Amino acid sequence: MDQLASILPSTRGGYLPYYLLYNGVAAAIHTVVCYVSNPTAALRQLRGPEAPPPHPVLAHVYGVKNFYTSAIRIYAAYYITNPKCMIWLP
């Protein structure tokens, strides 16, 4: 159990780092789904009458978007308490 606790981000009183880590890992898994499975399964979120037709290129672009989103969320989960990472805040 100590090994698992050593790789998890520190919470310092809140659960936001755990949520960001979970959300980042889920986005990374969806990136793999976008590249491995058929486009219909990967683009299930884009349903409705105005949805674009499922195409492998669209699924791969969506996978790239999910990859950088997951990287940002995982980075934020570990460094959210570092003031140097929050350059946009006054």
PDB file as gemmi writes it, atoms N, CA and C in Angstrom:
CRYST1    1.000    1.000    1.000  90.00  90.00  90.00 P 1                      
ATOM      1  N   MET A   1       0.819  -1.186   0.000  1.00  0.00           N  
ATOM      2  CA  MET A   1       0.000   0.000   0.000  1.00  0.00           C  
ATOM      3  C   MET A   1       0.868   1.258   0.000  1.00  0.00           C  
ATOM      4  N   ASP A   2       2.027   1.188   0.633  1.00  0.00           N  
ATOM      5  CA  ASP A   2       2.918   2.342   0.665  1.00  0.00           C  
ATOM      6  C   ASP A   2       3.463   2.667  -0.718  1.00  0.00           C  
ATOM      7  N   GLN A   3       3.661   1.648  -1.553  1.00  0.00           N  
ATOM      8  CA  GLN A   3       4.142   1.901  -2.910  1.00  0.00           C  
ATOM      9  C   GLN A   3       3.103   2.650  -3.731  1.00  0.00           C  
ATOM     10  N   LEU A   4       1.839   2.296  -3.567  1.00  0.00           N  
ATOM     11  CA  LEU A   4       0.775   2.995  -4.274  1.00  0.00           C  
ATOM     12  C   LEU A   4       0.671   4.436  -3.791  1.00  0.00           C  
ATOM     13  N   ALA A   5       0.793   4.657  -2.514  1.00  0.00           N  
ATOM     14  CA  ALA A   5       0.717   6.007  -1.963  1.00  0.00           C  
ATOM     15  C   ALA A   5       1.895   6.861  -2.413  1.00  0.00           C  
ATOM     16  N   SER A   6       3.021   6.230  -2.714  1.00  0.00           N  
ATOM     17  CA  SER A   6       4.186   7.006  -3.134  1.00  0.00           C  
ATOM     18  C   SER A   6       4.057   7.534  -4.561  1.00  0.00           C  
ATOM     19  N   ILE A   7       3.238   6.897  -5.401  1.00  0.00           N  
ATOM     20  CA  ILE A   7       3.088   7.390  -6.772  1.00  0.00           C  
ATOM     21  C   ILE A   7       1.870   8.291  -6.951  1.00  0.00           C  
ATOM     22  N   LEU A   8       0.978   8.325  -5.960  1.00  0.00           N  
ATOM     23  CA  LEU A   8      -0.185   9.203  -6.049  1.00  0.00           C  
ATOM     24  C   LEU A   8       0.212  10.634  -5.696  1.00  0.00           C  
ATOM     25  N   PRO A   9      -0.461  11.625  -6.274  1.00  0.00           N  
ATOM     26  CA  PRO A   9      -0.130  13.014  -5.927  1.00  0.00           C  
ATOM     27  C   PRO A   9      -0.562  13.340  -4.506  1.00  0.00           C  
ATOM     28  N   SER A  10       0.109  14.326  -3.922  1.00  0.00           N  
ATOM     29  CA  SER A  10      -0.265  14.740  -2.566  1.00  0.00           C  
ATOM     30  C   SER A  10      -1.542  15.568  -2.627  1.00  0.00           C  
ATOM     31  N   THR A  11      -2.414  15.370  -1.655  1.00  0.00           N  
ATOM     32  CA  THR A  11      -3.704  16.051  -1.693  1.00  0.00           C  
ATOM     33  C   THR A  11      -3.678  17.379  -0.951  1.00  0.00           C  
ATOM     34  N   ARG A  12      -2.968  17.468   0.133  1.00  0.00           N  
ATOM     35  CA  ARG A  12      -2.879  18.678   0.956  1.00  0.00           C  
ATOM     36  C   ARG A  12      -4.258  19.235   1.292  1.00  0.00           C  
ATOM     37  N   GLY A  13      -5.159  18.370   1.707  1.00  0.00           N  
ATOM     38  CA  GLY A  13      -6.452  18.811   2.190  1.00  0.00           C  
ATOM     39  C   GLY A  13      -7.584  18.730   1.195  1.00  0.00           C  
ATOM     40  N   GLY A  14      -7.344  18.313  -0.022  1.00  0.00           N  
ATOM     41  CA  GLY A  14      -8.420  18.247  -1.003  1.00  0.00           C  
ATOM     42  C   GLY A  14      -8.239  17.062  -1.934  1.00  0.00           C  
ATOM     43  N   TYR A  15      -9.262  16.780  -2.695  1.00  0.00           N  
ATOM     44  CA  TYR A  15      -9.221  15.634  -3.590  1.00  0.00           C  
ATOM     45  C   TYR A  15      -9.081  16.030  -5.051  1.00  0.00           C  
ATOM     46  N   LEU A  16      -8.834  17.286  -5.354  1.00  0.00           N  
ATOM     47  CA  LEU A  16      -8.680  17.727  -6.738  1.00  0.00           C  
ATOM     48  C   LEU A  16      -7.538  17.019  -7.463  1.00  0.00           C  
ATOM     49  N   PRO A  17      -6.362  16.810  -6.851  1.00  0.00           N  
ATOM     50  CA  PRO A  17      -5.313  16.075  -7.560  1.00  0.00           C  
ATOM     51  C   PRO A  17      -5.723  14.650  -7.938  1.00  0.00           C  
ATOM     52  N   TYR A  18      -6.463  13.978  -7.064  1.00  0.00           N  
ATOM     53  CA  TYR A  18      -6.927  12.625  -7.404  1.00  0.00           C  
ATOM     54  C   TYR A  18      -7.918  12.662  -8.561  1.00  0.00           C  
ATOM     55  N   TYR A  19      -8.795  13.646  -8.556  1.00  0.00           N  
ATOM     56  CA  TYR A  19      -9.765  13.776  -9.645  1.00  0.00           C  
ATOM     57  C   TYR A  19      -9.054  14.072 -10.965  1.00  0.00           C  
ATOM     58  N   LEU A  20      -8.067  14.957 -10.942  1.00  0.00           N  
ATOM     59  CA  LEU A  20      -7.330  15.257 -12.166  1.00  0.00           C  
ATOM     60  C   LEU A  20      -6.557  14.040 -12.660  1.00  0.00           C  
ATOM     61  N   LEU A  21      -5.991  13.272 -11.744  1.00  0.00           N  
ATOM     62  CA  LEU A  21      -5.270  12.068 -12.138  1.00  0.00           C  
ATOM     63  C   LEU A  21      -6.215  11.045 -12.754  1.00  0.00           C  
ATOM     64  N   TYR A  22      -7.361  10.836 -12.130  1.00  0.00           N  
ATOM     65  CA  TYR A  22      -8.354   9.908 -12.676  1.00  0.00           C  
ATOM     66  C   TYR A  22      -8.827  10.362 -14.050  1.00  0.00           C  
ATOM     67  N   ASN A  23      -9.120  11.642 -14.175  1.00  0.00           N  
ATOM     68  CA  ASN A  23      -9.601  12.177 -15.435  1.00  0.00           C  
ATOM     69  C   ASN A  23      -8.530  12.089 -16.523  1.00  0.00           C  
ATOM     70  N   GLY A  24      -7.281  12.317 -16.163  1.00  0.00           N  
ATOM     71  CA  GLY A  24      -6.187  12.209 -17.118  1.00  0.00           C  
ATOM     72  C   GLY A  24      -5.954  10.784 -17.584  1.00  0.00           C  
ATOM     73  N   VAL A  25      -6.046   9.844 -16.676  1.00  0.00           N  
ATOM     74  CA  VAL A  25      -5.879   8.432 -17.051  1.00  0.00           C  
ATOM     75  C   VAL A  25      -7.040   7.972 -17.939  1.00  0.00           C  
ATOM     76  N   ALA A  26      -8.250   8.435 -17.634  1.00  0.00           N  
ATOM     77  CA  ALA A  26      -9.406   8.093 -18.477  1.00  0.00           C  
ATOM     78  C   ALA A  26      -9.240   8.660 -19.884  1.00  0.00           C  
ATOM     79  N   ALA A  27      -8.712   9.881 -20.004  1.00  0.00           N  
ATOM     80  CA  ALA A  27      -8.474  10.462 -21.320  1.00  0.00           C  
ATOM     81  C   ALA A  27      -7.378   9.704 -22.069  1.00  0.00           C  
ATOM     82  N   ALA A  28      -6.369   9.238 -21.353  1.00  0.00           N  
ATOM     83  CA  ALA A  28      -5.311   8.452 -21.995  1.00  0.00           C  
ATOM     84  C   ALA A  28      -5.850   7.116 -22.497  1.00  0.00           C  
ATOM     85  N   ILE A  29      -6.730   6.510 -21.739  1.00  0.00           N  
ATOM     86  CA  ILE A  29      -7.352   5.253 -22.189  1.00  0.00           C  
ATOM     87  C   ILE A  29      -8.205   5.501 -23.423  1.00  0.00           C  
ATOM     88  N   HIS A  30      -8.913   6.622 -23.439  1.00  0.00           N  
ATOM     89  CA  HIS A  30      -9.737   6.931 -24.612  1.00  0.00           C  
ATOM     90  C   HIS A  30      -8.876   7.227 -25.835  1.00  0.00           C  
ATOM     91  N   THR A  31      -7.661   7.742 -25.631  1.00  0.00           N  
ATOM     92  CA  THR A  31      -6.734   7.921 -26.745  1.00  0.00           C  
ATOM     93  C   THR A  31      -6.408   6.592 -27.387  1.00  0.00           C  
ATOM     94  N   VAL A  32      -6.158   5.584 -26.582  1.00  0.00           N  
ATOM     95  CA  VAL A  32      -5.876   4.248 -27.114  1.00  0.00           C  
ATOM     96  C   VAL A  32      -7.092   3.711 -27.857  1.00  0.00           C  
ATOM     97  N   VAL A  33      -8.281   3.930 -27.317  1.00  0.00           N  
ATOM     98  CA  VAL A  33      -9.507   3.479 -27.986  1.00  0.00           C  
ATOM     99  C   VAL A  33      -9.660   4.160 -29.339  1.00  0.00           C  
ATOM    100  N   CYS A  34      -9.321   5.440 -29.418  1.00  0.00           N  
ATOM    101  CA  CYS A  34      -9.444   6.164 -30.688  1.00  0.00           C  
ATOM    102  C   CYS A  34      -8.517   5.609 -31.758  1.00  0.00           C  
ATOM    103  N   TYR A  35      -7.368   5.098 -31.368  1.00  0.00           N  
ATOM    104  CA  TYR A  35      -6.425   4.576 -32.351  1.00  0.00           C  
ATOM    105  C   TYR A  35      -6.619   3.093 -32.650  1.00  0.00           C  
ATOM    106  N   VAL A  36      -7.149   2.330 -31.709  1.00  0.00           N  
ATOM    107  CA  VAL A  36      -7.213   0.885 -31.879  1.00  0.00           C  
ATOM    108  C   VAL A  36      -8.557   0.411 -32.423  1.00  0.00           C  
ATOM    109  N   SER A  37      -9.648   0.959 -31.907  1.00  0.00           N  
ATOM    110  CA  SER A  37     -10.963   0.453 -32.294  1.00  0.00           C  
ATOM    111  C   SER A  37     -11.470   1.154 -33.553  1.00  0.00           C  
ATOM    112  N   ASN A  38     -12.640   0.744 -33.984  1.00  0.00           N  
ATOM    113  CA  ASN A  38     -13.229   1.362 -35.168  1.00  0.00           C  
ATOM    114  C   ASN A  38     -13.704   2.777 -34.827  1.00  0.00           C  
ATOM    115  N   PRO A  39     -13.832   3.654 -35.819  1.00  0.00           N  
ATOM    116  CA  PRO A  39     -14.195   5.049 -35.536  1.00  0.00           C  
ATOM    117  C   PRO A  39     -15.574   5.212 -34.909  1.00  0.00           C  
ATOM    118  N   THR A  40     -16.492   4.294 -35.158  1.00  0.00           N  
ATOM    119  CA  THR A  40     -17.828   4.428 -34.583  1.00  0.00           C  
ATOM    120  C   THR A  40     -17.772   4.350 -33.062  1.00  0.00           C  
ATOM    121  N   ALA A  41     -16.970   3.437 -32.538  1.00  0.00           N  
ATOM    122  CA  ALA A  41     -16.853   3.309 -31.084  1.00  0.00           C  
ATOM    123  C   ALA A  41     -16.056   4.462 -30.485  1.00  0.00           C  
ATOM    124  N   ALA A  42     -15.037   4.936 -31.195  1.00  0.00           N  
ATOM    125  CA  ALA A  42     -14.196   6.004 -30.669  1.00  0.00           C  
ATOM    126  C   ALA A  42     -14.919   7.347 -30.649  1.00  0.00           C  
ATOM    127  N   LEU A  43     -15.830   7.548 -31.581  1.00  0.00           N  
ATOM    128  CA  LEU A  43     -16.521   8.835 -31.699  1.00  0.00           C  
ATOM    129  C   LEU A  43     -17.955   8.758 -31.198  1.00  0.00           C  
ATOM    130  N   ARG A  44     -18.213   7.911 -30.244  1.00  0.00           N  
ATOM    131  CA  ARG A  44     -19.558   7.746 -29.723  1.00  0.00           C  
ATOM    132  C   ARG A  44     -20.083   9.025 -29.068  1.00  0.00           C  
ATOM    133  N   GLN A  45     -19.183   9.882 -28.582  1.00  0.00           N  
ATOM    134  CA  GLN A  45     -19.616  11.124 -27.951  1.00  0.00           C  
ATOM    135  C   GLN A  45     -20.227  12.084 -28.972  1.00  0.00           C  
ATOM    136  N   LEU A  46     -19.833  11.966 -30.217  1.00  0.00           N  
ATOM    137  CA  LEU A  46     -20.299  12.876 -31.255  1.00  0.00           C  
ATOM    138  C   LEU A  46     -21.513  12.293 -31.967  1.00  0.00           C  
ATOM    139  N   ARG A  47     -22.579  12.068 -31.236  1.00  0.00           N  
ATOM    140  CA  ARG A  47     -23.801  11.534 -31.820  1.00  0.00           C  
ATOM    141  C   ARG A  47     -24.805  12.651 -32.028  1.00  0.00           C  
ATOM    142  N   GLY A  48     -25.814  12.366 -32.806  1.00  0.00           N  
ATOM    143  CA  GLY A  48     -26.878  13.324 -33.013  1.00  0.00           C  
ATOM    144  C   GLY A  48     -27.069  13.627 -34.488  1.00  0.00           C  
ATOM    145  N   PRO A  49     -28.055  14.449 -34.780  1.00  0.00           N  
ATOM    146  CA  PRO A  49     -28.358  14.710 -36.190  1.00  0.00           C  
ATOM    147  C   PRO A  49     -27.273  15.514 -36.904  1.00  0.00           C  
ATOM    148  N   GLU A  50     -26.498  16.303 -36.180  1.00  0.00           N  
ATOM    149  CA  GLU A  50     -25.474  17.137 -36.808  1.00  0.00           C  
ATOM    150  C   GLU A  50     -24.079  16.532 -36.669  1.00  0.00           C  
ATOM    151  N   ALA A  51     -23.988  15.283 -36.253  1.00  0.00           N  
ATOM    152  CA  ALA A  51     -22.697  14.644 -36.020  1.00  0.00           C  
ATOM    153  C   ALA A  51     -21.998  14.367 -37.348  1.00  0.00           C  
ATOM    154  N   PRO A  52     -20.672  14.523 -37.384  1.00  0.00           N  
ATOM    155  CA  PRO A  52     -19.933  14.185 -38.599  1.00  0.00           C  
ATOM    156  C   PRO A  52     -19.902  12.674 -38.790  1.00  0.00           C  
ATOM    157  N   PRO A  53     -19.744  12.215 -40.017  1.00  0.00           N  
ATOM    158  CA  PRO A  53     -19.658  10.767 -40.226  1.00  0.00           C  
ATOM    159  C   PRO A  53     -18.383  10.214 -39.596  1.00  0.00           C  
ATOM    160  N   PRO A  54     -18.466   9.035 -38.981  1.00  0.00           N  
ATOM    161  CA  PRO A  54     -17.262   8.470 -38.348  1.00  0.00           C  
ATOM    162  C   PRO A  54     -16.215   8.127 -39.409  1.00  0.00           C  
ATOM    163  N   HIS A  55     -15.045   8.648 -39.232  1.00  0.00           N  
ATOM    164  CA  HIS A  55     -13.941   8.436 -40.164  1.00  0.00           C  
ATOM    165  C   HIS A  55     -12.672   8.213 -39.340  1.00  0.00           C  
ATOM    166  N   PRO A  56     -11.775   7.354 -39.806  1.00  0.00           N  
ATOM    167  CA  PRO A  56     -10.558   7.083 -39.020  1.00  0.00           C  
ATOM    168  C   PRO A  56      -9.714   8.333 -38.750  1.00  0.00           C  
ATOM    169  N   VAL A  57      -9.652   9.260 -39.711  1.00  0.00           N  
ATOM    170  CA  VAL A  57      -8.851  10.464 -39.492  1.00  0.00           C  
ATOM    171  C   VAL A  57      -9.453  11.308 -38.369  1.00  0.00           C  
ATOM    172  N   LEU A  58     -10.764  11.425 -38.349  1.00  0.00           N  
ATOM    173  CA  LEU A  58     -11.427  12.178 -37.288  1.00  0.00           C  
ATOM    174  C   LEU A  58     -11.189  11.516 -35.932  1.00  0.00           C  
ATOM    175  N   ALA A  59     -11.226  10.197 -35.894  1.00  0.00           N  
ATOM    176  CA  ALA A  59     -10.954   9.481 -34.642  1.00  0.00           C  
ATOM    177  C   ALA A  59      -9.516   9.711 -34.186  1.00  0.00           C  
ATOM    178  N   HIS A  60      -8.567   9.749 -35.112  1.00  0.00           N  
ATOM    179  CA  HIS A  60      -7.175   9.972 -34.739  1.00  0.00           C  
ATOM    180  C   HIS A  60      -6.953  11.400 -34.256  1.00  0.00           C  
ATOM    181  N   VAL A  61      -7.615  12.366 -34.883  1.00  0.00           N  
ATOM    182  CA  VAL A  61      -7.500  13.748 -34.408  1.00  0.00           C  
ATOM    183  C   VAL A  61      -8.082  13.868 -32.997  1.00  0.00           C  
ATOM    184  N   TYR A  62      -9.198  13.231 -32.767  1.00  0.00           N  
ATOM    185  CA  TYR A  62      -9.808  13.229 -31.443  1.00  0.00           C  
ATOM    186  C   TYR A  62      -8.891  12.536 -30.432  1.00  0.00           C  
ATOM    187  N   GLY A  63      -8.186  11.495 -30.882  1.00  0.00           N  
ATOM    188  CA  GLY A  63      -7.227  10.808 -30.013  1.00  0.00           C  
ATOM    189  C   GLY A  63      -6.053  11.694 -29.642  1.00  0.00           C  
ATOM    190  N   VAL A  64      -5.558  12.486 -30.596  1.00  0.00           N  
ATOM    191  CA  VAL A  64      -4.461  13.418 -30.309  1.00  0.00           C  
ATOM    192  C   VAL A  64      -4.918  14.472 -29.305  1.00  0.00           C  
ATOM    193  N   LYS A  65      -6.130  14.980 -29.485  1.00  0.00           N  
ATOM    194  CA  LYS A  65      -6.696  15.954 -28.547  1.00  0.00           C  
ATOM    195  C   LYS A  65      -6.793  15.346 -27.150  1.00  0.00           C  
ATOM    196  N   ASN A  66      -7.239  14.106 -27.065  1.00  0.00           N  
ATOM    197  CA  ASN A  66      -7.335  13.441 -25.763  1.00  0.00           C  
ATOM    198  C   ASN A  66      -5.960  13.197 -25.153  1.00  0.00           C  
ATOM    199  N   PHE A  67      -4.956  12.954 -25.998  1.00  0.00           N  
ATOM    200  CA  PHE A  67      -3.608  12.710 -25.485  1.00  0.00           C  
ATOM    201  C   PHE A  67      -3.048  13.954 -24.813  1.00  0.00           C  
ATOM    202  N   TYR A  68      -3.129  15.108 -25.493  1.00  0.00           N  
ATOM    203  CA  TYR A  68      -2.560  16.290 -24.846  1.00  0.00           C  
ATOM    204  C   TYR A  68      -3.418  16.751 -23.676  1.00  0.00           C  
ATOM    205  N   THR A  69      -4.725  16.503 -23.727  1.00  0.00           N  
ATOM    206  CA  THR A  69      -5.566  16.819 -22.587  1.00  0.00           C  
ATOM    207  C   THR A  69      -5.185  15.962 -21.385  1.00  0.00           C  
ATOM    208  N   SER A  70      -4.940  14.680 -21.616  1.00  0.00           N  
ATOM    209  CA  SER A  70      -4.554  13.803 -20.510  1.00  0.00           C  
ATOM    210  C   SER A  70      -3.194  14.192 -19.951  1.00  0.00           C  
ATOM    211  N   ALA A  71      -2.272  14.595 -20.815  1.00  0.00           N  
ATOM    212  CA  ALA A  71      -0.950  15.003 -20.332  1.00  0.00           C  
ATOM    213  C   ALA A  71      -1.048  16.245 -19.447  1.00  0.00           C  
ATOM    214  N   ILE A  72      -1.870  17.211 -19.862  1.00  0.00           N  
ATOM    215  CA  ILE A  72      -2.037  18.425 -19.065  1.00  0.00           C  
ATOM    216  C   ILE A  72      -2.695  18.102 -17.722  1.00  0.00           C  
ATOM    217  N   ARG A  73      -3.699  17.246 -17.726  1.00  0.00           N  
ATOM    218  CA  ARG A  73      -4.389  16.919 -16.478  1.00  0.00           C  
ATOM    219  C   ARG A  73      -3.506  16.137 -15.518  1.00  0.00           C  
ATOM    220  N   ILE A  74      -2.730  15.205 -16.038  1.00  0.00           N  
ATOM    221  CA  ILE A  74      -1.833  14.434 -15.171  1.00  0.00           C  
ATOM    222  C   ILE A  74      -0.733  15.337 -14.616  1.00  0.00           C  
ATOM    223  N   TYR A  75      -0.204  16.229 -15.441  1.00  0.00           N  
ATOM    224  CA  TYR A  75       0.796  17.183 -14.968  1.00  0.00           C  
ATOM    225  C   TYR A  75       0.210  18.072 -13.875  1.00  0.00           C  
ATOM    226  N   ALA A  76      -1.011  18.545 -14.103  1.00  0.00           N  
ATOM    227  CA  ALA A  76      -1.658  19.413 -13.110  1.00  0.00           C  
ATOM    228  C   ALA A  76      -1.945  18.665 -11.820  1.00  0.00           C  
ATOM    229  N   ALA A  77      -2.225  17.372 -11.897  1.00  0.00           N  
ATOM    230  CA  ALA A  77      -2.501  16.603 -10.680  1.00  0.00           C  
ATOM    231  C   ALA A  77      -1.288  16.570  -9.761  1.00  0.00           C  
ATOM    232  N   TYR A  78      -0.098  16.524 -10.325  1.00  0.00           N  
ATOM    233  CA  TYR A  78       1.094  16.437  -9.497  1.00  0.00           C  
ATOM    234  C   TYR A  78       1.675  17.798  -9.117  1.00  0.00           C  
ATOM    235  N   TYR A  79       1.416  18.824  -9.917  1.00  0.00           N  
ATOM    236  CA  TYR A  79       2.049  20.117  -9.678  1.00  0.00           C  
ATOM    237  C   TYR A  79       1.053  21.243  -9.433  1.00  0.00           C  
ATOM    238  N   ILE A  80      -0.151  20.929  -8.995  1.00  0.00           N  
ATOM    239  CA  ILE A  80      -1.159  21.966  -8.801  1.00  0.00           C  
ATOM    240  C   ILE A  80      -0.819  22.879  -7.625  1.00  0.00           C  
ATOM    241  N   THR A  81      -0.026  22.429  -6.691  1.00  0.00           N  
ATOM    242  CA  THR A  81       0.347  23.266  -5.551  1.00  0.00           C  
ATOM    243  C   THR A  81       1.632  24.048  -5.796  1.00  0.00           C  
ATOM    244  N   ASN A  82       2.259  23.887  -6.941  1.00  0.00           N  
ATOM    245  CA  ASN A  82       3.491  24.600  -7.259  1.00  0.00           C  
ATOM    246  C   ASN A  82       3.140  25.974  -7.827  1.00  0.00           C  
ATOM    247  N   PRO A  83       3.479  27.057  -7.151  1.00  0.00           N  
ATOM    248  CA  PRO A  83       3.090  28.377  -7.641  1.00  0.00           C  
ATOM    249  C   PRO A  83       3.773  28.772  -8.940  1.00  0.00           C  
ATOM    250  N   LYS A  84       4.924  28.188  -9.263  1.00  0.00           N  
ATOM    251  CA  LYS A  84       5.601  28.512 -10.518  1.00  0.00           C  
ATOM    252  C   LYS A  84       4.854  27.960 -11.726  1.00  0.00           C  
ATOM    253  N   CYS A  85       4.027  26.947 -11.526  1.00  0.00           N  
ATOM    254  CA  CYS A  85       3.249  26.376 -12.628  1.00  0.00           C  
ATOM    255  C   CYS A  85       1.998  27.180 -12.932  1.00  0.00           C  
ATOM    256  N   MET A  86       1.585  28.024 -12.025  1.00  0.00           N  
ATOM    257  CA  MET A  86       0.381  28.829 -12.211  1.00  0.00           C  
ATOM    258  C   MET A  86       0.781  30.233 -12.683  1.00  0.00           C  
ATOM    259  N   ILE A  87       1.378  30.334 -13.843  1.00  0.00           N  
ATOM    260  CA  ILE A  87       1.916  31.609 -14.319  1.00  0.00           C  
ATOM    261  C   ILE A  87       0.816  32.587 -14.730  1.00  0.00           C  
ATOM    262  N   TRP A  88      -0.374  32.097 -14.993  1.00  0.00           N  
ATOM    263  CA  TRP A  88      -1.448  32.979 -15.450  1.00  0.00           C  
ATOM    264  C   TRP A  88      -2.201  33.634 -14.293  1.00  0.00           C  
ATOM    265  N   LEU A  89      -1.920  33.214 -13.079  1.00  0.00           N  
ATOM    266  CA  LEU A  89      -2.584  33.800 -11.922  1.00  0.00           C  
ATOM    267  C   LEU A  89      -1.759  34.986 -11.405  1.00  0.00           C  
ATOM    268  N   PRO A  90      -2.418  36.031 -10.918  1.00  0.00           N  
ATOM    269  CA  PRO A  90      -1.656  37.198 -10.410  1.00  0.00           C  
ATOM    270  C   PRO A  90      -0.951  36.892  -9.113  1.00  0.00           C  
TER     271      PRO A  90                                                      
END                                                                             
